[in-house]
mmCIF file of C-alpha atoms in Angstrom:
data_model
loop_
_atom_site.group_PDB
_atom_site.id
_atom_site.type_symbol
_atom_site.label_atom_id
_atom_site.label_comp_id
_atom_site.label_asym_id
_atom_site.label_seq_id
_atom_site.Cartn_x
_atom_site.Cartn_y
_atom_site.Cartn_z
ATOM 1 C CA GLY A 909 96.677 162.892 120.133
ATOM 2 C CA GLN A 910 99.306 162.980 117.620
ATOM 3 C CA LEU A 911 102.876 164.542 117.949
ATOM 4 C CA PRO A 912 103.156 167.439 115.357
ATOM 5 C CA ARG A 913 105.268 166.236 112.192
ATOM 6 C CA THR A 914 106.189 168.333 109.323
ATOM 7 C CA VAL A 915 106.798 167.485 105.596
ATOM 8 C CA ASP A 916 107.375 170.088 103.040
ATOM 9 C CA ILE A 917 104.957 169.702 100.236
ATOM 10 C CA VAL A 918 105.471 171.274 96.846
ATOM 11 C CA VAL A 919 102.190 172.206 95.272
ATOM 12 C CA GLU A 920 102.001 173.757 91.757
ATOM 13 C CA ASP A 921 99.563 175.118 89.232
ATOM 14 C CA ASP A 922 95.929 174.435 89.862
ATOM 15 C CA LEU A 923 96.512 172.602 93.194
ATOM 16 C CA VAL A 924 97.644 175.844 94.745
ATOM 17 C CA ASP A 925 94.925 177.245 97.095
ATOM 18 C CA SER A 926 92.880 174.137 96.956
ATOM 19 C CA CYS A 927 93.055 174.116 100.730
ATOM 20 C CA LYS A 928 93.204 176.482 103.730
ATOM 21 C CA PRO A 929 95.384 176.193 107.011
ATOM 22 C CA GLY A 930 93.581 173.891 109.376
ATOM 23 C CA ASP A 931 91.960 171.777 106.728
ATOM 24 C CA ARG A 932 92.553 168.048 106.719
ATOM 25 C CA VAL A 933 93.685 166.785 103.594
ATOM 26 C CA ALA A 934 94.892 163.668 101.656
ATOM 27 C CA VAL A 935 97.886 164.346 99.445
ATOM 28 C CA VAL A 936 99.180 162.064 96.895
ATOM 29 C CA GLY A 937 102.578 162.546 95.351
ATOM 30 C CA VAL A 938 106.230 161.728 94.818
ATOM 31 C CA TYR A 939 108.377 161.600 98.047
ATOM 32 C CA LYS A 940 111.916 162.832 97.220
ATOM 33 C CA ALA A 941 115.135 163.080 99.143
ATOM 34 C CA LEU A 942 117.054 166.421 98.064
ATOM 35 C CA PRO A 943 120.797 166.822 99.063
ATOM 36 C CA SER A 944 121.480 170.083 100.931
ATOM 37 C CA LYS A 945 124.293 172.215 100.208
ATOM 38 C CA SER A 946 125.993 174.408 102.789
ATOM 39 C CA GLN A 947 128.710 176.970 101.576
ATOM 40 C CA GLY A 948 128.850 175.357 97.998
ATOM 41 C CA SER A 949 129.541 171.797 99.121
ATOM 42 C CA MET A 950 127.458 168.695 100.029
ATOM 43 C CA ASN A 951 127.209 168.009 103.630
ATOM 44 C CA GLY A 952 125.624 164.463 103.583
ATOM 45 C CA VAL A 953 122.370 165.564 105.029
ATOM 46 C CA PHE A 954 119.057 165.134 102.932
ATOM 47 C CA ARG A 955 115.973 167.235 103.096
ATOM 48 C CA THR A 956 112.724 165.248 102.167
ATOM 49 C CA ILE A 957 109.805 166.751 100.236
ATOM 50 C CA LEU A 958 106.605 165.540 98.818
ATOM 51 C CA ILE A 959 105.791 166.703 95.326
ATOM 52 C CA ALA A 960 102.057 166.772 95.148
ATOM 53 C CA ASN A 961 100.019 165.191 92.195
ATOM 54 C CA ASN A 962 96.635 165.474 93.973
ATOM 55 C CA VAL A 963 95.201 167.267 97.002
ATOM 56 C CA SER A 964 91.771 166.337 98.223
ATOM 57 C CA LEU A 965 89.841 167.688 101.299
ATOM 58 C CA LEU A 966 88.815 165.043 103.604
ATOM 59 C CA ASN A 967 85.020 165.181 103.824
ATOM 60 C CA LYS A 968 84.021 165.680 107.636
ATOM 61 C CA SER A 969 80.532 164.116 106.900
ATOM 62 C CA ALA A 970 82.360 160.868 105.966
ATOM 63 C CA ASN A 971 83.700 160.640 109.599
ATOM 64 C CA ALA A 972 80.414 161.563 111.168
ATOM 65 C CA PRO A 973 78.865 158.864 113.405
ATOM 66 C CA ASN A 974 75.547 157.412 112.583
ATOM 67 C CA TYR A 975 73.216 157.476 115.649
ATOM 68 C CA THR A 976 70.606 154.951 116.179
ATOM 69 C CA GLU A 977 67.207 155.839 117.401
ATOM 70 C CA LYS A 978 67.881 154.387 120.993
ATOM 71 C CA VAL A 979 70.899 156.614 121.248
ATOM 72 C CA LEU A 980 69.047 159.792 120.127
ATOM 73 C CA LYS A 981 66.336 159.140 122.673
ATOM 74 C CA ASP A 982 68.995 158.556 125.475
ATOM 75 C CA ILE A 983 70.525 161.907 124.515
ATOM 76 C CA LYS A 984 67.185 163.633 124.677
ATOM 77 C CA ASN A 985 66.485 162.132 128.073
ATOM 78 C CA ILE A 986 69.912 163.342 129.403
ATOM 79 C CA CYS A 987 69.267 166.840 127.908
ATOM 80 C CA GLY A 988 65.948 166.989 130.010
ATOM 81 C CA ARG A 989 67.679 166.461 133.248
ATOM 82 C CA ASP A 990 68.454 169.294 135.581
ATOM 83 C CA ASP A 991 71.914 167.965 136.453
ATOM 84 C CA THR A 992 73.116 167.410 132.985
ATOM 85 C CA PHE A 993 76.289 169.464 133.543
ATOM 86 C CA ASP A 994 77.257 167.521 136.682
ATOM 87 C CA LEU A 995 76.499 164.251 134.929
ATOM 88 C CA LEU A 996 78.911 165.124 132.127
ATOM 89 C CA ALA A 997 81.542 166.250 134.586
ATOM 90 C CA ASN A 998 81.239 162.967 136.740
ATOM 91 C CA SER A 999 81.279 160.838 133.459
ATOM 92 C CA LEU A 1000 84.610 162.550 132.328
ATOM 93 C CA ALA A 1001 87.524 160.242 133.547
ATOM 94 C CA PRO A 1002 85.280 158.316 136.291
ATOM 95 C CA SER A 1003 88.302 156.490 137.562
ATOM 96 C CA ILE A 1004 89.701 159.935 138.865
ATOM 97 C CA TYR A 1005 88.148 160.882 142.130
ATOM 98 C CA GLY A 1006 87.103 164.366 142.838
ATOM 99 C CA HIS A 1007 88.359 167.355 140.747
ATOM 100 C CA LEU A 1008 84.684 168.273 139.919
ATOM 101 C CA TRP A 1009 85.467 171.875 139.195
ATOM 102 C CA THR A 1010 88.450 170.893 136.881
ATOM 103 C CA LYS A 1011 86.309 168.388 135.083
ATOM 104 C CA LYS A 1012 83.567 170.918 134.643
ATOM 105 C CA ALA A 1013 86.047 173.359 133.173
ATOM 106 C CA VAL A 1014 87.361 170.759 130.740
ATOM 107 C CA VAL A 1015 83.756 169.750 129.604
ATOM 108 C CA LEU A 1016 83.127 173.453 128.933
ATOM 109 C CA LEU A 1017 86.303 173.678 126.841
ATOM 110 C CA MET A 1018 85.329 170.576 124.927
ATOM 111 C CA LEU A 1019 81.930 171.772 124.173
ATOM 112 C CA GLY A 1020 82.953 175.340 123.269
ATOM 113 C CA GLY A 1021 85.655 174.264 120.766
ATOM 114 C CA ILE A 1022 83.434 174.302 117.594
ATOM 115 C CA GLU A 1023 84.560 175.099 114.071
ATOM 116 C CA LYS A 1024 82.872 178.092 112.479
ATOM 117 C CA ASN A 1025 82.782 179.238 108.916
ATOM 118 C CA LEU A 1026 81.699 182.909 108.728
ATOM 119 C CA LYS A 1027 79.672 184.588 105.972
ATOM 120 C CA ASN A 1028 82.790 186.455 104.814
ATOM 121 C CA GLY A 1029 84.622 183.324 104.229
ATOM 122 C CA THR A 1030 86.661 183.513 107.499
ATOM 123 C CA HIS A 1031 87.412 179.903 108.873
ATOM 124 C CA LEU A 1032 87.811 179.590 112.653
ATOM 125 C CA ARG A 1033 89.348 176.375 113.768
ATOM 126 C CA GLY A 1034 87.674 174.702 116.668
ATOM 127 C CA ASP A 1035 90.853 173.732 118.421
ATOM 128 C CA ILE A 1036 91.081 174.080 122.266
ATOM 129 C CA ASN A 1037 94.292 174.817 124.232
ATOM 130 C CA MET A 1038 94.699 174.060 127.865
ATOM 131 C CA MET A 1039 97.213 174.316 130.591
ATOM 132 C CA MET A 1040 96.899 172.644 133.904
ATOM 133 C CA VAL A 1041 98.921 173.659 136.818
ATOM 134 C CA GLY A 1042 98.776 171.915 140.174
ATOM 135 C CA ASP A 1043 100.581 169.935 142.753
ATOM 136 C CA PRO A 1044 102.279 166.684 141.862
ATOM 137 C CA SER A 1045 100.180 163.643 141.752
ATOM 138 C CA VAL A 1046 96.871 165.174 141.393
ATOM 139 C CA ALA A 1047 95.867 163.383 138.168
ATOM 140 C CA LYS A 1048 96.592 166.097 135.737
ATOM 141 C CA SER A 1049 98.285 163.756 133.152
ATOM 142 C CA GLN A 1050 95.617 161.154 133.741
ATOM 143 C CA LEU A 1051 92.797 163.607 133.075
ATOM 144 C CA LEU A 1052 94.367 164.930 129.857
ATOM 145 C CA LYS A 1053 94.907 161.315 128.652
ATOM 146 C CA ALA A 1054 91.404 160.590 129.390
ATOM 147 C CA ILE A 1055 89.975 163.573 127.308
ATOM 148 C CA MET A 1056 92.311 162.651 124.324
ATOM 149 C CA ASN A 1057 89.949 159.608 123.801
ATOM 150 C CA PHE A 1058 87.187 161.981 122.870
#
């Protein structure tokens, strides 16, 4: 749900290779504005960089939810139902009427995008990408906004 923004980070010595692409990190450092030169003269445009002092991986278990016994019991009850897939699809953006097949496809995308760490050290990110094409005013944007809350 965030717009992609970039910041150049200069990492040196033992901080190099402390994380991999796709990892969420917290970086502490010095934020500097560097003047840029074009054809040997200053042009008044400054490039900003962050010189890293510390890079720490954000622990995924710290953001993991704590489920109560009642919630776990409710989840097990839903798993035992025959219409679980339809229930999930109908629960996704209930204010949008219809579009059951589209909602089912979105549910499958959301449940299928899991992160994997293979035995050989390969890291597969669990990001999902989706493009919705359709007539105007058929709630494409509203459906995408609704799933961004998950």
